[in-house]
Short mmCIF file of C-alpha atoms in Angstrom, two decimals:
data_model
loop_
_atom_site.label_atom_id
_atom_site.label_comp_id
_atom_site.label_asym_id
_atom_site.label_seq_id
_atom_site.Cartn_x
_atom_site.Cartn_y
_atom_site.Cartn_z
CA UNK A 1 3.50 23.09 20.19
CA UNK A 2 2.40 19.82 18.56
CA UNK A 3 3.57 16.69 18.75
CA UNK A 4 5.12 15.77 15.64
CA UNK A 5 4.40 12.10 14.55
CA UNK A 6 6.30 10.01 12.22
CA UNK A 7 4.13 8.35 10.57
CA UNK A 8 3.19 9.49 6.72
CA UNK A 9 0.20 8.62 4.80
CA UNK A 10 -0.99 8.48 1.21
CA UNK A 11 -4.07 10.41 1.15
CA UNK A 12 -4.90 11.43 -2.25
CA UNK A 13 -4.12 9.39 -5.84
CA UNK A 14 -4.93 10.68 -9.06
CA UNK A 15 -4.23 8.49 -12.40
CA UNK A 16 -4.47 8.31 -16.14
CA UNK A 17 -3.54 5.12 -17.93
CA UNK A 18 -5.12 3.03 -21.30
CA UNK A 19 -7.48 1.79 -18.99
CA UNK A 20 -9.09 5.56 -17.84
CA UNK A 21 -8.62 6.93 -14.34
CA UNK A 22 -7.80 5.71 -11.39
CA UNK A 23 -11.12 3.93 -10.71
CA UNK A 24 -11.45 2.10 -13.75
CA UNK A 25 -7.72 0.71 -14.08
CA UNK A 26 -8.60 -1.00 -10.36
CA UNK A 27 -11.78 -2.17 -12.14
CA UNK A 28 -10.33 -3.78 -14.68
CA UNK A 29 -7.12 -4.99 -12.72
CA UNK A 30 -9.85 -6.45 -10.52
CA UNK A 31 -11.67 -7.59 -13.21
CA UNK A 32 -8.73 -8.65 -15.78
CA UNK A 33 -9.90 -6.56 -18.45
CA UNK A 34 -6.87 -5.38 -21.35
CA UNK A 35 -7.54 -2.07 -22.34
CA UNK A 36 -4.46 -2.66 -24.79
CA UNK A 37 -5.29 -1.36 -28.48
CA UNK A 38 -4.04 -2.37 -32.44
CA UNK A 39 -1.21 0.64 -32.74
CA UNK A 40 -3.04 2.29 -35.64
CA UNK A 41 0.28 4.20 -37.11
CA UNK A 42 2.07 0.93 -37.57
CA UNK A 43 4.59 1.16 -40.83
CA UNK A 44 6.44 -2.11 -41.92
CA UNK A 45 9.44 -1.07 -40.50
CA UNK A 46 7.87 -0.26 -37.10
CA UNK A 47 8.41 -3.30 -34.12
CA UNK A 48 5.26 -2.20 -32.46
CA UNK A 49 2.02 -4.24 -32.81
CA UNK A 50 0.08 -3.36 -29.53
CA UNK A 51 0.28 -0.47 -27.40
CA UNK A 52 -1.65 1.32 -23.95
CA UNK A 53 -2.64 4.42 -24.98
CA UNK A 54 -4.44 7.25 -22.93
CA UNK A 55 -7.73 8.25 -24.00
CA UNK A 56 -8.96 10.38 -21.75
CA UNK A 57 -8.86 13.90 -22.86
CA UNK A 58 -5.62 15.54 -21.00
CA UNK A 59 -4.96 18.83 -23.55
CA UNK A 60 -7.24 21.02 -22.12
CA UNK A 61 -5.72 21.01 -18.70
CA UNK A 62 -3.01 24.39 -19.45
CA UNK A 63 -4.89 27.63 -21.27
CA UNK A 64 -4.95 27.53 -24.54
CA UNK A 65 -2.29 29.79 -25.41
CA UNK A 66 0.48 27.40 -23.47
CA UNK A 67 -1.23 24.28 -24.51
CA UNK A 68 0.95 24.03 -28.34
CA UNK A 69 4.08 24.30 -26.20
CA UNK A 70 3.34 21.20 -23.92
CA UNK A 71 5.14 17.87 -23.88
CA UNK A 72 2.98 14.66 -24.49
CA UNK A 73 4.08 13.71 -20.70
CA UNK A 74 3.34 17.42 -19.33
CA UNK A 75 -0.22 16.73 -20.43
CA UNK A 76 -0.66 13.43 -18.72
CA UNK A 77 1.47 14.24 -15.71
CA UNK A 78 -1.23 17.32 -15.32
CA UNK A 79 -4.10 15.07 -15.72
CA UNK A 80 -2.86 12.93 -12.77
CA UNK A 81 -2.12 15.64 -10.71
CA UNK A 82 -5.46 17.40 -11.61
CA UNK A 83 -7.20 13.97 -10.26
CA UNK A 84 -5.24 13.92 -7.39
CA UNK A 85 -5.43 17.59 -5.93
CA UNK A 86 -9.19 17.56 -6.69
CA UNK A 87 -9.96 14.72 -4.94
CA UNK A 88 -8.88 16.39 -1.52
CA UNK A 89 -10.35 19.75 -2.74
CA UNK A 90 -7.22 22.54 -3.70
CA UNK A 91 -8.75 25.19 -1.20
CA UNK A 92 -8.14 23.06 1.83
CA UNK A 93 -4.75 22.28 1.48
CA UNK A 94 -1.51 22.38 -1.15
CA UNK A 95 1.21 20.57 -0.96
CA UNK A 96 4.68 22.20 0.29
CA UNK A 97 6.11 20.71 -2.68
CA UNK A 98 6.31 18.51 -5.70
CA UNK A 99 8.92 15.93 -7.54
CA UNK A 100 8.44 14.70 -10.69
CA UNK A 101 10.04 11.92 -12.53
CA UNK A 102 9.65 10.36 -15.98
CA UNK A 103 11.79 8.41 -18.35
CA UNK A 104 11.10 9.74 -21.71
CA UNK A 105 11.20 13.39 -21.10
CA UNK A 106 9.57 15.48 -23.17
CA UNK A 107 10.46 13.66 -26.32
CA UNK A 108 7.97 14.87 -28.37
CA UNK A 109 8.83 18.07 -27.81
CA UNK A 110 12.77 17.18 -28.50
CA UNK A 111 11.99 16.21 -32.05
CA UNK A 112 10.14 19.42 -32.81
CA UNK A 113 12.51 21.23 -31.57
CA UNK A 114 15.79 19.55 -33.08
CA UNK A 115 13.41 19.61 -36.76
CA UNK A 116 12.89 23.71 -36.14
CA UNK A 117 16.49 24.36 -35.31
CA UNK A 118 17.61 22.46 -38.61
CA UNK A 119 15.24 23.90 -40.60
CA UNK A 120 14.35 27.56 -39.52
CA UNK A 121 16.61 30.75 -38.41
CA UNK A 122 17.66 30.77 -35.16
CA UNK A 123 15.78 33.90 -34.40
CA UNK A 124 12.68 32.56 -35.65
CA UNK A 125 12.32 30.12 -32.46
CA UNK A 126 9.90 30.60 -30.24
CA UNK A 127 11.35 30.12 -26.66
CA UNK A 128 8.44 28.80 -25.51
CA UNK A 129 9.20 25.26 -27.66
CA UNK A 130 11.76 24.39 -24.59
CA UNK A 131 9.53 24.49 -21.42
CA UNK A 132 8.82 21.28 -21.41
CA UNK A 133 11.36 19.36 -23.23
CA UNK A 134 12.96 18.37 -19.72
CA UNK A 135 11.92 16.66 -16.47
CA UNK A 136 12.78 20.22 -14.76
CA UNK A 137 11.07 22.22 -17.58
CA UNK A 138 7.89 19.74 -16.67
CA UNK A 139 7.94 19.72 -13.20
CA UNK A 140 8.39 23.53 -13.04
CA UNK A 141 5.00 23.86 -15.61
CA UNK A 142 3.29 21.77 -13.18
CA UNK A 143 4.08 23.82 -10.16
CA UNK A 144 3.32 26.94 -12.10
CA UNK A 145 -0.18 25.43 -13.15
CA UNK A 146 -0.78 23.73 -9.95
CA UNK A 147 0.15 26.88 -7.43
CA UNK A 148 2.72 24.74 -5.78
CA UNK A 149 5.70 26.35 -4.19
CA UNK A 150 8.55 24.83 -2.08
CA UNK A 151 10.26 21.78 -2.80
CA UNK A 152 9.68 21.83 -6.36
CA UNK A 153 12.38 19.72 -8.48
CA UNK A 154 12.60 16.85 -10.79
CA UNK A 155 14.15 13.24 -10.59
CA UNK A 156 15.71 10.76 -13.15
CA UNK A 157 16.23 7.08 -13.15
CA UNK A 158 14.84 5.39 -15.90
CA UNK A 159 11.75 3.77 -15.26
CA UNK A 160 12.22 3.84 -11.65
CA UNK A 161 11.94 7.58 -11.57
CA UNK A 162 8.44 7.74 -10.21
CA UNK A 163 9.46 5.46 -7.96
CA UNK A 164 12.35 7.62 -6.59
CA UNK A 165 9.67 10.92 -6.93
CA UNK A 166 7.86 9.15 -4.18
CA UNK A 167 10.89 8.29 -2.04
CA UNK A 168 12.08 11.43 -2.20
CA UNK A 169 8.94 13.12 -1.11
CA UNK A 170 8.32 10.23 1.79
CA UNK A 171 12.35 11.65 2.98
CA UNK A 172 11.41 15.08 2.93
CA UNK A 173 7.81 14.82 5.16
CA UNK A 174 10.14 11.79 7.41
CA UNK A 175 12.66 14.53 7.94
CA UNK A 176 10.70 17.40 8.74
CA UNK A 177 11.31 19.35 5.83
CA UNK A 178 7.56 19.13 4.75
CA UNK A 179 4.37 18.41 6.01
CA UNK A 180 3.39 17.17 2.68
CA UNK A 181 4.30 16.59 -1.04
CA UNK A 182 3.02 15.36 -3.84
CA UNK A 183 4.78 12.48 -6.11
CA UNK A 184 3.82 13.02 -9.87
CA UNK A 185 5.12 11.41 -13.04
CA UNK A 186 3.73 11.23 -16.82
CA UNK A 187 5.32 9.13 -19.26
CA UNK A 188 4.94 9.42 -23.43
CA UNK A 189 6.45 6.64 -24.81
CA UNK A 190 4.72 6.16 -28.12
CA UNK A 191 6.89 7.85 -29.93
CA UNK A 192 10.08 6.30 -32.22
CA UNK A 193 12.79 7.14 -30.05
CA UNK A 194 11.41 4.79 -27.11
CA UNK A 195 10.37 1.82 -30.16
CA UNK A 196 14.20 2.45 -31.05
CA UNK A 197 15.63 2.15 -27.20
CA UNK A 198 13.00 -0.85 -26.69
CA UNK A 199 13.90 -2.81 -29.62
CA UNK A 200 17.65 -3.63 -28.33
CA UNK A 201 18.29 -7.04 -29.22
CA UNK A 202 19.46 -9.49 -26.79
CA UNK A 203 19.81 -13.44 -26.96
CA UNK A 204 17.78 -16.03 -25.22
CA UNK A 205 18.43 -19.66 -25.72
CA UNK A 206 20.36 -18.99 -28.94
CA UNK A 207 17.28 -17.03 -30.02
CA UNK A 208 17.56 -13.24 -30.84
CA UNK A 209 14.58 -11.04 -29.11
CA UNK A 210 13.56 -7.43 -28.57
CA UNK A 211 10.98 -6.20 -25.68
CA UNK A 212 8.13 -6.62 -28.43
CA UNK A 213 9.21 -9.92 -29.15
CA UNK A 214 11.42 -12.55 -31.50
CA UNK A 215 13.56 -10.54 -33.45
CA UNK A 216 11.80 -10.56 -37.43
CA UNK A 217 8.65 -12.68 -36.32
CA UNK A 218 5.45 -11.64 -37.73
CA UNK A 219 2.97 -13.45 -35.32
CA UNK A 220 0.16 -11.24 -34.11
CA UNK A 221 -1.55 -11.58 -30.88
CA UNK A 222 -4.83 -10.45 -29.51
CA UNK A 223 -4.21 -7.13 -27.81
CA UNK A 224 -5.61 -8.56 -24.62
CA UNK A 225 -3.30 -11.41 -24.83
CA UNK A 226 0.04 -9.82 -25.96
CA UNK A 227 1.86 -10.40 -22.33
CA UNK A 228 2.48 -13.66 -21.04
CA UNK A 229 3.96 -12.59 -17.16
CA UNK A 230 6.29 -14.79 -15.35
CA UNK A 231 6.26 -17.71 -17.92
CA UNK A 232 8.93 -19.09 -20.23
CA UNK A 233 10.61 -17.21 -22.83
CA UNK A 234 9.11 -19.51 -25.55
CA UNK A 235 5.86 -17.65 -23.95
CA UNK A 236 6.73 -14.83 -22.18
CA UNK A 237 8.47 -13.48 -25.07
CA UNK A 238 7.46 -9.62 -25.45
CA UNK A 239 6.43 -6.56 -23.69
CA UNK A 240 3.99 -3.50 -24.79
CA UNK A 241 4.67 -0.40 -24.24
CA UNK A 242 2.25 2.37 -23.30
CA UNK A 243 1.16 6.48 -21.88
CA UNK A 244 0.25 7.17 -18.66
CA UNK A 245 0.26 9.53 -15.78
CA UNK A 246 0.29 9.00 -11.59
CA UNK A 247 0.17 11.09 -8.90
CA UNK A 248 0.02 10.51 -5.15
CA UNK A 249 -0.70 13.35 -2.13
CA UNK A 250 2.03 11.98 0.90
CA UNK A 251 0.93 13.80 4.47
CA UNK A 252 2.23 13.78 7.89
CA UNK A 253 -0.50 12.31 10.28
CA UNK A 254 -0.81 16.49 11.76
CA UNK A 255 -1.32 17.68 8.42
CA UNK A 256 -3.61 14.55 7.56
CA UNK A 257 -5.60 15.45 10.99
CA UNK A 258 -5.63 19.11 10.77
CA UNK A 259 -7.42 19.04 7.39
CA UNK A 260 -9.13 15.88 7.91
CA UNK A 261 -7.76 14.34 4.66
CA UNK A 262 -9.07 10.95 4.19
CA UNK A 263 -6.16 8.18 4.43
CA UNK A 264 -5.17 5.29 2.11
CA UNK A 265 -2.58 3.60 3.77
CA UNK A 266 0.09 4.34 5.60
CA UNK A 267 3.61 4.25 4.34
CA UNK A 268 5.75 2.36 6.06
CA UNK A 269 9.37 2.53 4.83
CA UNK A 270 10.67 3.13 1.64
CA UNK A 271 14.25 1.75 -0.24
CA UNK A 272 16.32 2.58 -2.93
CA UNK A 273 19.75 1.11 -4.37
CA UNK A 274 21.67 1.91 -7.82
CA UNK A 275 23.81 -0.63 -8.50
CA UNK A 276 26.59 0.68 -10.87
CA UNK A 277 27.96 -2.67 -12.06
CA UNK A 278 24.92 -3.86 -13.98
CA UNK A 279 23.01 -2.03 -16.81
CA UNK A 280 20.22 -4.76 -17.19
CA UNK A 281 16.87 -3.68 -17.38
CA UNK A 282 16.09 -5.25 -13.81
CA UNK A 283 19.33 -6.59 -11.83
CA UNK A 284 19.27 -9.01 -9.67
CA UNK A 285 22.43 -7.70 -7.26
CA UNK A 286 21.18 -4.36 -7.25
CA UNK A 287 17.91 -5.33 -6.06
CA UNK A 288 18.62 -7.74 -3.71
CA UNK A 289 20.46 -5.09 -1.78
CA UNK A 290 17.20 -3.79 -0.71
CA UNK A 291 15.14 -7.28 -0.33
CA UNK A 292 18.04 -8.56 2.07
CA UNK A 293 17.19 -5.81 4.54
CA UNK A 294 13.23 -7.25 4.68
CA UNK A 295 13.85 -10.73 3.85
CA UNK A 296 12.70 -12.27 7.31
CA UNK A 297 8.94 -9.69 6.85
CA UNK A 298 5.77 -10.95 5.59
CA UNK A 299 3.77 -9.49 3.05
CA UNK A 300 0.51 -10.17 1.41
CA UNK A 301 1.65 -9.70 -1.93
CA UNK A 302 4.41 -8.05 -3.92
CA UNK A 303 3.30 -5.68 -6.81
CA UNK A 304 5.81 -5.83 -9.76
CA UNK A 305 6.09 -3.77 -12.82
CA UNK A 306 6.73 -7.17 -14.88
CA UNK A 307 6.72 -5.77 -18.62
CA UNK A 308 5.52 -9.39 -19.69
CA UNK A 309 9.51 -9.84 -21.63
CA UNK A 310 11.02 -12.42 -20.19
CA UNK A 311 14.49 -10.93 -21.04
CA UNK A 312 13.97 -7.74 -18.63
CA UNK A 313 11.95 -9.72 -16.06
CA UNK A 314 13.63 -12.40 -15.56
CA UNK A 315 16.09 -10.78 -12.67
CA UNK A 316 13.17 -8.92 -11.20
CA UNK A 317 11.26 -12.11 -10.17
CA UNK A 318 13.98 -14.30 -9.52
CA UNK A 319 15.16 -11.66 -7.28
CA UNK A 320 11.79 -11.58 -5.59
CA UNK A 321 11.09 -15.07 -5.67
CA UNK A 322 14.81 -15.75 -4.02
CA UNK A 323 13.46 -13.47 -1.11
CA UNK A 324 9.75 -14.15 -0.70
CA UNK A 325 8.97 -17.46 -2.30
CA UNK A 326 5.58 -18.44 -2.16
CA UNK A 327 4.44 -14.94 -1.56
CA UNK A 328 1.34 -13.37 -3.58
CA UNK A 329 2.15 -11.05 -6.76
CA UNK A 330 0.09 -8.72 -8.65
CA UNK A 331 1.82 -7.33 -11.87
CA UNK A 332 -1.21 -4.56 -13.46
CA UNK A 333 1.36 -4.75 -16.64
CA UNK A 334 -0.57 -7.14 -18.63
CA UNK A 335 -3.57 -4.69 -18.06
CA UNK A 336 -1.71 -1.25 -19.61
CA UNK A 337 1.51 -2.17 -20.93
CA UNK A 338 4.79 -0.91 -19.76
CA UNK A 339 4.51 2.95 -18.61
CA UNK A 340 7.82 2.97 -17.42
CA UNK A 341 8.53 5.97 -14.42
CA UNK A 342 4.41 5.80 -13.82
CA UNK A 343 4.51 1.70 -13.35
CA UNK A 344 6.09 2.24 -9.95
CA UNK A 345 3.50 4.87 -8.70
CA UNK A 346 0.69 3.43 -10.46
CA UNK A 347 1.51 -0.29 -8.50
CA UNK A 348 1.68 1.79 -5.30
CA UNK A 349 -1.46 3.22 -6.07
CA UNK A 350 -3.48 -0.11 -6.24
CA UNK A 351 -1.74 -1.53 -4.15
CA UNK A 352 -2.85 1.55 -1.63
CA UNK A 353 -6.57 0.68 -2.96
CA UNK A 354 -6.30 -3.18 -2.45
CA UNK A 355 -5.67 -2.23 1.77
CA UNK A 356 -8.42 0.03 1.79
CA UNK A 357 -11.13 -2.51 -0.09
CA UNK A 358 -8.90 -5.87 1.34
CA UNK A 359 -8.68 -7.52 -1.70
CA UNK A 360 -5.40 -8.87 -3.65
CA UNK A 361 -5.68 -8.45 -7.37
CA UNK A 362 -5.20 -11.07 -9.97
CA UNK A 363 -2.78 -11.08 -13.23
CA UNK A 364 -4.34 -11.24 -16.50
CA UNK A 365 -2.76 -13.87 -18.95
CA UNK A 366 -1.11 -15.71 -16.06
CA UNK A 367 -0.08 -18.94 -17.05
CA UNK A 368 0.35 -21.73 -14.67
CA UNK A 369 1.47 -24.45 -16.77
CA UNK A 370 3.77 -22.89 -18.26
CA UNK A 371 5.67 -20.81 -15.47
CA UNK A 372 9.61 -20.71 -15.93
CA UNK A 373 11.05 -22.47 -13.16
CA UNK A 374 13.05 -19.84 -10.88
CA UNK A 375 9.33 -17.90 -10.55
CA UNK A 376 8.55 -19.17 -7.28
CA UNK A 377 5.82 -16.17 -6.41
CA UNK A 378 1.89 -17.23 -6.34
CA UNK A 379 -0.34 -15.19 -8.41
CA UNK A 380 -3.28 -15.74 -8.11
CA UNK A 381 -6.00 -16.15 -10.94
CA UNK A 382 -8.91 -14.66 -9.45
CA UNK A 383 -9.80 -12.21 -6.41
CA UNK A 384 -8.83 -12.35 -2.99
CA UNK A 385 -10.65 -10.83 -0.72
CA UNK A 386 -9.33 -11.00 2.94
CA UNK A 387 -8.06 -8.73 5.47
CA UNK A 388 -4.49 -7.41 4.00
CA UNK A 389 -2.49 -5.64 6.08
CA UNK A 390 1.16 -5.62 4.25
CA UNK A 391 2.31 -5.01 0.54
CA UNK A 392 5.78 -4.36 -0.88
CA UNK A 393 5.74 -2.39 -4.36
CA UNK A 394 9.02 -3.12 -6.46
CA UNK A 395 10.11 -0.59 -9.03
CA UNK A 396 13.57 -0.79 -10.97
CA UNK A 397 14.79 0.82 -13.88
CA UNK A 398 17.32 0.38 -16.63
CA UNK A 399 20.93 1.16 -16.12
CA UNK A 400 20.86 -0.11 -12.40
CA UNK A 401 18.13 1.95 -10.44
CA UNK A 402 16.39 -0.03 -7.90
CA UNK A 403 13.62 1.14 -5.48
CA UNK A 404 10.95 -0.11 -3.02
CA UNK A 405 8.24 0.70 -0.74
CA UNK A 406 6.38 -0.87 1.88
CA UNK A 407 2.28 0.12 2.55
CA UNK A 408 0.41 -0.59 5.79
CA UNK A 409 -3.00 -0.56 6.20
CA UNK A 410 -4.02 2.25 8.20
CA UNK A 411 -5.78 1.21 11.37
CA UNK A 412 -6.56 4.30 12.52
CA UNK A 413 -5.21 5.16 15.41
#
């Protein structure tokens, strides 16, 4: 029999963001290149200015009789998984399962449906309009398109969902359960429902702001300068919102070995809290329960979904900067806008790639003069490039979901 170790890698990624694939949104994190676009169906009501859309071409994925039934976040989910299984070739290995997690559901879908059961016999429906109006509906299309069989289910938790997709299939390779799994989210937020959920008002020094900014104001900013990370509210005053889809291949170092998959990093632990007393964006108690238990480790840097709003970061960093101070951070936010459940797997995804190349990433729009005074983390404006062995990837989520994960750089042996 073989020995069975514990250790778990990541060993394929597959992506699709505003920025492209997987290889151009490390470009241009590298690189600080916005790929953040003029939202082109702007009405005068509408609080969106700027947005991260996908686009690559992700409808042609499922045959073409299926395709008219399939969620905006089915598609990009499908692209990322499509990246990720072909990257370690389908006929050598499958995964023994899947999890997939998203925040928005299949919203597009929703309204179609909810507009053809107002308007149309019930008879007339086509049942087909549900399959992927749900996480489950999703994840199950994905397995059926895919070939993967096993531990097939779905996840919610806001925009921390990916995030717990990826703990959950780290748990089930740590506890023998499966020799590998594959972590997938896609996220479609461009839609009204999420402008409606994002606009919630909130007050900041007696001023009255949404996630895309003051509340009424009218000021346009470049695209590529829309998010102001980490800074003062005055500055760091609005988020963008955007499309996207991750997925990551998790392996046990047999299965890893036996098919001679190629390895990332290595995952080292993983962490998740929900804290039921808080239903901020990003709490502070909730996620300091998980950065107590590492607060006396070292990283290299800390990769953080910051949205570029002040009034949903602001707990996030503290929280980190309470914990880590001084400590490098890498937010790709100001890059792609918000993708909510994909942030967390696309941070753990470059931050995967910065171990293999040894580089830290800089943060676009990062403003050191005008940093607000509890941020006490170090980005840095420019590459660099030294030997990185460390990085902790936050992800949280409204209503109180909190997770983490630590990656190691895999030395081999």
């Amino acid at each position: 029999m073989k020995s069975q170790s514990d250790k778990v890698f990541i060993t394929s990624i597959g992506s699709c963001t505003a920025s492209g694939n997987t290889d151009d949104i490390f470009f241009n994190a590298k690189t600080k290149k916005s790929s953040l676009t003029v939202y082109n169906q702007i009405t005068s009501d509408c609080p969106v200015k700027t947005v991260g859309k996908v686009k690559l071409k992700t409808d042609d994925i499922f045959a073409q009789k299926v395709r008219p039934f399939v969620s905006r976040n089915a598609e990009l989910g499908a692209y990322a998984v499509s990246q990720c299984l072909n990257t370690i070739e389908l006929s050598r290995t499958i995964p023994d399962g899947l999890i997939f997690g998203s925040a928005s559901q299949g919203i597009d879908k929703i309204m179609e449906v909810i507009d053809d059961l107002k308007n149309n016999p019930f008879n007339t429906l086509n049942h087909n309009s549900i399959s992927s109006i749900t996480n489950a509906g999703v994840c199950r299309l994905l397995a059926e398109r895919f070939s993967i069989s096993g531990r097939v289910f779905a996840v919610e938790g806001a925009s921390c969902s990916g995030m717990i997709a990826f703990i959950e299939s780290f748990n089930a390779i740590k506890n023998k359960i499966a020799s590998s799994m594959l972590a997938a989210s896609g996220e479609a937020n461009l839609f009204k429902p999420a402008f409606l959920f994002y606009n919630k008002k909130v007050r900041v020094n007696k001023e009255t702001y949404t996630f895309f900014g003051k509340s009424g104001e009218s000021i346009f900013r470049r695209p590529s300068e829309a998010v102001v990370p980490y800074s003062v509210p005055e500055k760091s005053d609005r988020g963008v919102i955007a499309e996207g889809g991750a997925a990551l291949f998790l392996a046990n170092e047999n299965h890893t070995k036996e098919f001679d998959l190629p390895v990332l990093a290595e995952i080292e632990n993983v962490f998740f809290y929900y804290n039921c007393t808080l239903s901020s964006n990003n709490d502070f108690l909730g996620l300091s329960n998980i950065l107590n238990k590492l607060k006396n480790e070292i990283f290299d840097s800390i990769y953080l979904p910051i949205s570029g709003c002040w009034a949903t970061d602001y707990n996030l960093y503290t929280a980190c900067s309470h914990y880590f101070p001084n400590t490098h951070c890498f937010t790709v936010e100001p890059v792609i806008g918000h993708t909510g459940a994909v942030s967390g797997l696309i941070n753990i995804i470059l931050g995967a790639l910065s171990l293999k190349n040894s580089v830290l990433l800089p943060t676009l729009n990062f403003d050191a003069k005008n940093l607000d005074q509890n941020f006490k983390l170090k980005p840095s404006e420019d590459i660099i490039e030294k030997d990185i062995r460390r990085i902790l990837v936050i992800s949280s989520g409204w209503g109180g979901y909190n997770g983490a994960c630590v990656l190691k750089k895999y030395n081999g042996k």
